Amino acid sequence: MILVIIIVCIISTIISSSSSSEITNSTNLPQAIIIGVKKCGTRALLKFLSIHPAIAASSTEIHFFDSPKNFQLGLDWYRNQMPIVKNNQYLTIEKTPHYFIDRQTPARIFHLLPEVKLILILRDPIIRAISDYVQIKSRHEFYPTFDEFISMKNFTRWTPIKIGCYVIYLRRWLKYFPLERIHFVDGENLIQRPWQELEYVQQFLNISNHIQQEHFYFNSNKRGFPCVKQPNGCLGTSKGRQHPLISEKTREILKNLYSTCNQQFKQLAQINFSWL
Ligand code: A3P
């Protein structure tokens, strides 16, 4: 009799452990995607969102919709790239900033994930351009200064400058998604008051307002950027880099260049961030 009880216990333990490992190994397609914009704080936003107990956030950029090689691997491949869902996590999020400017991505997301929520973080396009420049320069030993780039004849065709005219790309997304499906995050405010931007995102995602001011501190060793009060709570060294000073002339040129783009973006997106 005792032997029978022991065998029953062992079998039920095996069954329960195999079914629980099935649960812990499962991944879901994302219900929300941070689609961009590159150098506007996409990593910080995803890191901060991952504090929420309901959220499973991908640690890498998946590049499914914008890469022909990945896209042909299919939706099951995409699902397998997602983070494993733990405990009470029911909302999977990935971020790939290149999606915003990729021509094919809006239609592809619309056809494969028609219900997905889209999050777009933006910042002052002049600061974004400098940030992009600093990242590219970090990979080159000899590189012209930012001012030198802006004095070149075709500087408006230079990608770090082109991306900042956000309205061009937004128009493409609005051919497939209604405005209500896109949430705009102010990347400048995410640096000053991250909890405020997170409150709006949590509302948009329809999840509890879990992420609060007490989750953050401002780190003077990290140039004053906000970090999360947890081990490895700051972003890595490739985020929050020192920016070069730019001349007043360069600033004026870029201000003029972006003023129409910003105005049109503001109207189309129906938002009013201070820097717009
Ligand atoms: P810099 O490194 O040029 O300052 P992304 O993650 O989209 O590539 O954006 C990177 C930018 O996010 C950084 O650009 C930085 O300005 C900004 N950022 C916003 N919040 C941050 C944070 N808490 N820590 C570090 N960088 C942050």
mmCIF file of C-alpha atoms and ligand atoms in Angstrom:
data_model
loop_
_atom_site.group_PDB
_atom_site.id
_atom_site.type_symbol
_atom_site.label_atom_id
_atom_site.label_comp_id
_atom_site.label_asym_id
_atom_site.label_seq_id
_atom_site.Cartn_x
_atom_site.Cartn_y
_atom_site.Cartn_z
ATOM 1 C CA MET A 1 0.000 0.000 0.000
ATOM 2 C CA ILE A 2 2.796 2.400 1.013
ATOM 3 C CA LEU A 3 4.600 1.531 -2.181
ATOM 4 C CA VAL A 4 1.489 2.371 -4.235
ATOM 5 C CA ILE A 5 1.147 5.756 -2.463
ATOM 6 C CA ILE A 6 4.821 6.536 -3.110
ATOM 7 C CA ILE A 7 4.479 5.643 -6.822
ATOM 8 C CA VAL A 8 1.318 7.793 -7.134
ATOM 9 C CA CYS A 9 3.155 10.718 -5.462
ATOM 10 C CA ILE A 10 6.150 10.379 -7.795
ATOM 11 C CA ILE A 11 3.921 10.233 -10.899
ATOM 12 C CA SER A 12 1.864 13.270 -9.834
ATOM 13 C CA THR A 13 5.072 15.210 -9.091
ATOM 14 C CA ILE A 14 6.412 14.380 -12.565
ATOM 15 C CA ILE A 15 3.109 15.413 -14.195
ATOM 16 C CA SER A 16 2.846 18.684 -12.265
ATOM 17 C CA SER A 17 6.485 19.624 -12.866
ATOM 18 C CA SER A 18 6.225 18.906 -16.581
ATOM 19 C CA SER A 19 3.032 20.964 -16.910
ATOM 20 C CA SER A 20 4.520 23.871 -14.923
ATOM 21 C CA SER A 21 7.638 23.823 -17.105
ATOM 22 C CA GLU A 22 5.295 24.028 -20.107
ATOM 23 C CA ILE A 23 3.795 27.195 -18.629
ATOM 24 C CA THR A 24 7.137 28.784 -17.765
ATOM 25 C CA ASN A 25 8.512 28.024 -21.234
ATOM 26 C CA SER A 26 5.677 29.639 -23.098
ATOM 27 C CA THR A 27 6.058 32.836 -25.090
ATOM 28 C CA ASN A 28 3.359 35.057 -26.549
ATOM 29 C CA LEU A 29 3.112 37.331 -29.538
ATOM 30 C CA PRO A 30 3.384 40.948 -28.367
ATOM 31 C CA GLN A 31 0.253 42.843 -27.466
ATOM 32 C CA ALA A 32 2.235 46.091 -27.667
ATOM 33 C CA ILE A 33 5.280 47.180 -29.679
ATOM 34 C CA ILE A 34 7.563 50.173 -29.166
ATOM 35 C CA ILE A 35 8.039 51.059 -32.848
ATOM 36 C CA GLY A 36 10.545 53.920 -32.377
ATOM 37 C CA VAL A 37 11.998 56.411 -32.606
ATOM 38 C CA LYS A 38 15.676 55.489 -32.566
ATOM 39 C CA LYS A 39 17.703 57.513 -29.986
ATOM 40 C CA CYS A 40 14.604 58.909 -28.307
ATOM 41 C CA GLY A 41 14.768 56.743 -25.163
ATOM 42 C CA THR A 42 13.298 53.467 -26.457
ATOM 43 C CA ARG A 43 15.549 51.343 -24.216
ATOM 44 C CA ALA A 44 14.793 53.404 -21.102
ATOM 45 C CA LEU A 45 11.076 53.182 -21.786
ATOM 46 C CA LEU A 46 11.128 49.393 -22.147
ATOM 47 C CA LYS A 47 13.320 48.978 -19.069
ATOM 48 C CA PHE A 48 10.977 51.119 -16.995
ATOM 49 C CA LEU A 49 7.921 49.268 -18.293
ATOM 50 C CA SER A 50 9.472 45.947 -17.311
ATOM 51 C CA ILE A 51 9.086 46.931 -13.624
ATOM 52 C CA HIS A 52 5.393 46.222 -14.060
ATOM 53 C CA PRO A 53 4.464 42.711 -12.871
ATOM 54 C CA ALA A 54 2.095 42.208 -15.820
ATOM 55 C CA ILE A 55 4.754 42.915 -18.450
ATOM 56 C CA ALA A 56 7.173 40.522 -20.133
ATOM 57 C CA ALA A 57 9.622 42.726 -22.049
ATOM 58 C CA SER A 58 11.993 41.463 -24.738
ATOM 59 C CA SER A 59 15.637 42.105 -23.930
ATOM 60 C CA THR A 60 16.792 42.441 -27.543
ATOM 61 C CA GLU A 61 15.475 44.164 -30.644
ATOM 62 C CA ILE A 62 13.741 41.475 -32.673
ATOM 63 C CA HIS A 63 13.715 43.078 -36.174
ATOM 64 C CA PHE A 64 11.009 40.748 -37.429
ATOM 65 C CA PHE A 65 8.878 43.064 -39.560
ATOM 66 C CA ASP A 66 11.738 45.107 -41.032
ATOM 67 C CA SER A 67 14.167 42.332 -41.912
ATOM 68 C CA PRO A 68 13.410 40.213 -45.017
ATOM 69 C CA LYS A 69 15.544 37.400 -43.570
ATOM 70 C CA ASN A 70 13.654 37.287 -40.273
ATOM 71 C CA PHE A 71 10.237 37.961 -41.767
ATOM 72 C CA GLN A 72 10.353 34.914 -44.002
ATOM 73 C CA LEU A 73 10.891 32.743 -40.897
ATOM 74 C CA GLY A 74 7.244 33.344 -40.012
ATOM 75 C CA LEU A 75 5.094 34.218 -37.029
ATOM 76 C CA ASP A 76 6.081 31.132 -35.008
ATOM 77 C CA TRP A 77 9.713 32.211 -35.206
ATOM 78 C CA TYR A 78 8.672 35.677 -34.052
ATOM 79 C CA ARG A 79 6.727 34.220 -31.117
ATOM 80 C CA ASN A 80 9.731 32.138 -30.109
ATOM 81 C CA GLN A 81 11.913 35.262 -29.898
ATOM 82 C CA MET A 82 9.633 36.735 -27.242
ATOM 83 C CA PRO A 83 10.503 36.572 -23.539
ATOM 84 C CA ILE A 84 9.261 33.593 -21.562
ATOM 85 C CA VAL A 85 6.116 34.558 -19.700
ATOM 86 C CA LYS A 86 6.541 34.253 -15.926
ATOM 87 C CA ASN A 87 3.994 34.202 -13.096
ATOM 88 C CA ASN A 88 1.335 36.855 -13.658
ATOM 89 C CA GLN A 89 2.799 38.383 -16.800
ATOM 90 C CA TYR A 90 0.111 38.653 -19.438
ATOM 91 C CA LEU A 91 1.392 41.488 -21.595
ATOM 92 C CA THR A 92 4.358 40.922 -23.883
ATOM 93 C CA ILE A 93 6.177 43.931 -25.328
ATOM 94 C CA GLU A 94 9.019 44.193 -27.793
ATOM 95 C CA LYS A 95 10.846 47.228 -29.158
ATOM 96 C CA THR A 96 12.509 47.660 -32.528
ATOM 97 C CA PRO A 97 13.057 51.377 -33.232
ATOM 98 C CA HIS A 98 13.758 50.813 -36.909
ATOM 99 C CA TYR A 99 10.121 49.770 -37.445
ATOM 100 C CA PHE A 100 9.059 53.416 -37.406
ATOM 101 C CA ILE A 101 10.965 54.359 -40.556
ATOM 102 C CA ASP A 102 10.708 51.050 -42.419
ATOM 103 C CA ARG A 103 8.326 51.228 -45.387
ATOM 104 C CA GLN A 104 7.031 47.651 -45.183
ATOM 105 C CA THR A 105 6.496 47.389 -41.436
ATOM 106 C CA PRO A 106 3.138 49.204 -40.975
ATOM 107 C CA ALA A 107 1.335 46.947 -43.485
ATOM 108 C CA ARG A 108 3.016 43.820 -42.147
ATOM 109 C CA ILE A 109 2.076 44.531 -38.539
ATOM 110 C CA PHE A 110 -1.455 45.430 -39.606
ATOM 111 C CA HIS A 111 -1.921 42.105 -41.397
ATOM 112 C CA LEU A 112 -0.302 39.883 -38.784
ATOM 113 C CA LEU A 113 -1.134 41.664 -35.508
ATOM 114 C CA PRO A 114 -4.185 43.792 -36.299
ATOM 115 C CA GLU A 115 -5.043 44.346 -32.614
ATOM 116 C CA VAL A 116 -1.565 45.318 -31.409
ATOM 117 C CA LYS A 117 -1.016 48.599 -29.555
ATOM 118 C CA LEU A 118 1.773 50.831 -30.818
ATOM 119 C CA ILE A 119 3.999 53.033 -28.684
ATOM 120 C CA LEU A 120 6.092 55.798 -30.191
ATOM 121 C CA ILE A 121 8.598 57.764 -28.116
ATOM 122 C CA LEU A 122 9.883 61.028 -29.558
ATOM 123 C CA ARG A 123 12.201 63.794 -28.523
ATOM 124 C CA ASP A 124 13.374 67.125 -29.821
ATOM 125 C CA PRO A 125 14.672 66.155 -33.313
ATOM 126 C CA ILE A 126 17.785 68.317 -32.894
ATOM 127 C CA ILE A 127 18.826 66.409 -29.760
ATOM 128 C CA ARG A 128 17.865 63.153 -31.454
ATOM 129 C CA ALA A 129 20.107 63.978 -34.427
ATOM 130 C CA ILE A 130 23.067 64.761 -32.141
ATOM 131 C CA SER A 131 22.482 61.525 -30.226
ATOM 132 C CA ASP A 132 22.415 59.549 -33.483
ATOM 133 C CA TYR A 133 25.604 61.296 -34.613
ATOM 134 C CA VAL A 134 27.358 60.479 -31.300
ATOM 135 C CA GLN A 135 26.434 56.815 -31.688
ATOM 136 C CA ILE A 136 27.783 56.629 -35.257
ATOM 137 C CA LYS A 137 30.916 58.568 -34.291
ATOM 138 C CA SER A 138 31.629 56.123 -31.450
ATOM 139 C CA ARG A 139 32.246 53.477 -34.155
ATOM 140 C CA HIS A 140 34.583 55.616 -36.266
ATOM 141 C CA GLU A 141 38.038 56.819 -35.389
ATOM 142 C CA PHE A 142 38.026 59.820 -37.728
ATOM 143 C CA TYR A 143 34.712 61.489 -38.261
ATOM 144 C CA PRO A 144 33.662 65.049 -39.147
ATOM 145 C CA THR A 145 32.124 67.181 -36.411
ATOM 146 C CA PHE A 146 28.356 67.610 -36.234
ATOM 147 C CA ASP A 147 28.714 71.241 -37.383
ATOM 148 C CA GLU A 148 30.753 70.064 -40.377
ATOM 149 C CA PHE A 149 27.986 67.660 -41.411
ATOM 150 C CA ILE A 150 25.366 70.395 -41.236
ATOM 151 C CA SER A 151 27.501 72.679 -43.415
ATOM 152 C CA MET A 152 27.607 70.053 -46.188
ATOM 153 C CA LYS A 153 25.508 70.586 -49.312
ATOM 154 C CA ASN A 154 23.142 67.624 -49.008
ATOM 155 C CA PHE A 155 22.972 67.452 -45.232
ATOM 156 C CA THR A 156 19.163 67.080 -45.237
ATOM 157 C CA ARG A 157 19.609 63.670 -46.869
ATOM 158 C CA TRP A 158 21.844 62.475 -44.036
ATOM 159 C CA THR A 159 19.852 59.822 -42.087
ATOM 160 C CA PRO A 160 20.393 61.337 -38.594
ATOM 161 C CA ILE A 161 18.709 64.474 -39.941
ATOM 162 C CA LYS A 162 16.035 62.800 -42.077
ATOM 163 C CA ILE A 163 14.568 60.689 -39.252
ATOM 164 C CA GLY A 164 13.731 63.827 -37.221
ATOM 165 C CA CYS A 165 10.961 64.860 -39.635
ATOM 166 C CA TYR A 166 8.638 62.472 -37.804
ATOM 167 C CA VAL A 167 5.502 63.467 -39.716
ATOM 168 C CA ILE A 168 6.707 61.785 -42.930
ATOM 169 C CA TYR A 169 6.790 58.393 -41.239
ATOM 170 C CA LEU A 170 3.686 58.876 -39.109
ATOM 171 C CA ARG A 171 1.605 59.405 -42.263
ATOM 172 C CA ARG A 172 2.567 55.910 -43.428
ATOM 173 C CA TRP A 173 1.415 54.345 -40.122
ATOM 174 C CA LEU A 174 -1.880 56.184 -40.191
ATOM 175 C CA LYS A 175 -2.744 54.494 -43.482
ATOM 176 C CA TYR A 176 -3.122 51.292 -41.465
ATOM 177 C CA PHE A 177 -3.740 52.228 -37.830
ATOM 178 C CA PRO A 178 -6.131 54.749 -36.284
ATOM 179 C CA LEU A 179 -4.537 57.433 -34.138
ATOM 180 C CA GLU A 180 -6.091 55.953 -30.962
ATOM 181 C CA ARG A 181 -3.955 52.843 -31.447
ATOM 182 C CA ILE A 182 -0.708 54.821 -31.222
ATOM 183 C CA HIS A 183 0.478 56.237 -27.908
ATOM 184 C CA PHE A 184 3.017 59.054 -28.051
ATOM 185 C CA VAL A 185 5.600 59.301 -25.277
ATOM 186 C CA ASP A 186 7.487 62.536 -24.656
ATOM 187 C CA GLY A 187 11.122 61.407 -24.541
ATOM 188 C CA GLU A 188 12.244 64.701 -22.957
ATOM 189 C CA ASN A 189 9.753 64.244 -20.109
ATOM 190 C CA LEU A 190 10.780 60.586 -19.727
ATOM 191 C CA ILE A 191 14.168 61.918 -18.606
ATOM 192 C CA GLN A 192 12.689 64.570 -16.236
ATOM 193 C CA ARG A 193 9.613 62.785 -14.829
ATOM 194 C CA PRO A 194 9.628 59.156 -15.994
ATOM 195 C CA TRP A 195 6.771 58.186 -13.631
ATOM 196 C CA GLN A 196 4.470 60.674 -15.379
ATOM 197 C CA GLU A 197 5.084 59.278 -18.859
ATOM 198 C CA LEU A 198 4.787 55.753 -17.442
ATOM 199 C CA GLU A 199 1.407 56.597 -15.951
ATOM 200 C CA TYR A 200 0.089 57.549 -19.407
ATOM 201 C CA VAL A 201 1.556 54.404 -20.977
ATOM 202 C CA GLN A 202 0.002 52.183 -18.292
ATOM 203 C CA GLN A 203 -3.369 53.835 -18.948
ATOM 204 C CA PHE A 204 -2.982 53.225 -22.664
ATOM 205 C CA LEU A 205 -2.099 49.574 -22.065
ATOM 206 C CA ASN A 206 -5.025 49.213 -19.704
ATOM 207 C CA ILE A 207 -2.916 47.882 -16.837
ATOM 208 C CA SER A 208 -2.723 48.986 -13.194
ATOM 209 C CA ASN A 209 -0.773 52.129 -12.354
ATOM 210 C CA HIS A 210 2.010 50.171 -10.675
ATOM 211 C CA ILE A 211 5.077 52.159 -11.747
ATOM 212 C CA GLN A 212 5.431 55.137 -9.434
ATOM 213 C CA GLN A 213 7.860 57.940 -8.579
ATOM 214 C CA GLU A 214 9.385 55.899 -5.727
ATOM 215 C CA HIS A 215 10.710 53.357 -8.249
ATOM 216 C CA PHE A 216 13.220 55.919 -9.588
ATOM 217 C CA TYR A 217 16.239 57.960 -8.551
ATOM 218 C CA PHE A 218 18.401 60.379 -10.517
ATOM 219 C CA ASN A 219 21.980 59.163 -10.787
ATOM 220 C CA SER A 220 24.708 61.844 -10.811
ATOM 221 C CA ASN A 221 27.198 59.204 -12.030
ATOM 222 C CA LYS A 222 24.922 58.682 -15.007
ATOM 223 C CA ARG A 223 24.805 62.376 -15.992
ATOM 224 C CA GLY A 224 21.649 62.838 -13.928
ATOM 225 C CA PHE A 225 19.578 60.340 -15.918
ATOM 226 C CA PRO A 226 16.889 58.428 -14.050
ATOM 227 C CA CYS A 227 17.597 54.853 -12.979
ATOM 228 C CA VAL A 228 15.392 52.208 -11.400
ATOM 229 C CA LYS A 229 15.958 51.396 -7.715
ATOM 230 C CA GLN A 230 17.052 47.802 -8.346
ATOM 231 C CA PRO A 231 20.327 46.012 -9.162
ATOM 232 C CA ASN A 232 21.510 47.085 -12.636
ATOM 233 C CA GLY A 233 18.787 49.709 -12.571
ATOM 234 C CA CYS A 234 20.670 52.149 -14.848
ATOM 235 C CA LEU A 235 21.075 51.808 -18.584
ATOM 236 C CA GLY A 236 24.454 50.684 -19.979
ATOM 237 C CA THR A 237 27.329 52.889 -21.092
ATOM 238 C CA SER A 238 25.971 53.225 -24.645
ATOM 239 C CA LYS A 239 23.004 55.213 -23.270
ATOM 240 C CA GLY A 240 23.305 58.669 -21.796
ATOM 241 C CA ARG A 241 26.482 59.612 -23.653
ATOM 242 C CA GLN A 242 28.079 63.066 -23.548
ATOM 243 C CA HIS A 243 26.869 65.224 -26.459
ATOM 244 C CA PRO A 244 29.162 67.707 -28.263
ATOM 245 C CA LEU A 245 28.353 71.408 -28.236
ATOM 246 C CA ILE A 246 26.980 72.633 -31.541
ATOM 247 C CA SER A 247 27.245 76.140 -32.976
ATOM 248 C CA GLU A 248 24.365 78.649 -32.861
ATOM 249 C CA LYS A 249 24.396 78.660 -36.662
ATOM 250 C CA THR A 250 23.855 74.882 -36.806
ATOM 251 C CA ARG A 251 21.086 75.134 -34.228
ATOM 252 C CA GLU A 252 19.306 77.843 -36.239
ATOM 253 C CA ILE A 253 19.559 75.820 -39.467
ATOM 254 C CA LEU A 254 18.042 72.777 -37.779
ATOM 255 C CA LYS A 255 15.373 74.804 -35.998
ATOM 256 C CA ASN A 256 14.219 76.174 -39.340
ATOM 257 C CA LEU A 257 14.416 72.784 -40.976
ATOM 258 C CA TYR A 258 12.308 71.050 -38.332
ATOM 259 C CA SER A 259 9.803 73.802 -37.580
ATOM 260 C CA THR A 260 7.393 72.806 -40.393
ATOM 261 C CA CYS A 261 7.833 69.087 -39.701
ATOM 262 C CA ASN A 262 7.099 69.633 -35.992
ATOM 263 C CA GLN A 263 4.072 71.788 -36.722
ATOM 264 C CA GLN A 264 2.605 69.198 -39.091
ATOM 265 C CA PHE A 265 3.397 66.374 -36.694
ATOM 266 C CA LYS A 266 1.676 68.174 -33.836
ATOM 267 C CA GLN A 267 -1.491 68.553 -35.905
ATOM 268 C CA LEU A 268 -1.500 65.014 -37.237
ATOM 269 C CA ALA A 269 -0.733 63.337 -33.909
ATOM 270 C CA GLN A 270 -2.908 65.774 -31.937
ATOM 271 C CA ILE A 271 -0.317 66.145 -29.213
ATOM 272 C CA ASN A 272 1.475 69.122 -27.789
ATOM 273 C CA PHE A 273 4.867 68.324 -26.275
ATOM 274 C CA SER A 274 6.717 71.423 -25.060
ATOM 275 C CA TRP A 275 9.585 71.050 -27.560
ATOM 276 C CA LEU A 276 7.156 70.767 -30.503
HETATM 277 P P1 A3P B 1 22.300 59.552 -25.562
HETATM 278 O O1 A3P B 1 23.109 58.360 -25.201
HETATM 279 O O2 A3P B 1 22.726 60.167 -26.841
HETATM 280 O O3 A3P B 1 22.194 60.575 -24.454
HETATM 281 P P2 A3P B 1 17.527 54.761 -27.439
HETATM 282 O O4 A3P B 1 17.430 53.840 -26.276
HETATM 283 O O5 A3P B 1 16.227 54.907 -28.168
HETATM 284 O O6 A3P B 1 18.684 54.437 -28.318
HETATM 285 O O7 A3P B 1 17.803 56.209 -26.871
HETATM 286 C C1 A3P B 1 19.015 56.540 -26.245
HETATM 287 C C2 A3P B 1 18.823 57.841 -25.525
HETATM 288 O O8 A3P B 1 17.908 57.682 -24.445
HETATM 289 C C3 A3P B 1 20.067 58.348 -24.849
HETATM 290 O O9 A3P B 1 20.786 59.074 -25.810
HETATM 291 C C4 A3P B 1 19.544 59.214 -23.706
HETATM 292 O O10 A3P B 1 19.605 60.573 -23.988
HETATM 293 C C5 A3P B 1 18.076 58.775 -23.595
HETATM 294 N N1 A3P B 1 17.655 58.353 -22.267
HETATM 295 C C6 A3P B 1 16.415 58.531 -21.791
HETATM 296 N N2 A3P B 1 16.310 58.075 -20.549
HETATM 297 C C7 A3P B 1 17.517 57.573 -20.218
HETATM 298 C C8 A3P B 1 18.017 56.942 -19.048
HETATM 299 N N3 A3P B 1 17.241 56.753 -17.992
HETATM 300 N N4 A3P B 1 19.325 56.570 -19.041
HETATM 301 C C9 A3P B 1 20.098 56.790 -20.124
HETATM 302 N N5 A3P B 1 19.671 57.360 -21.278
HETATM 303 C C10 A3P B 1 18.383 57.758 -21.318
#
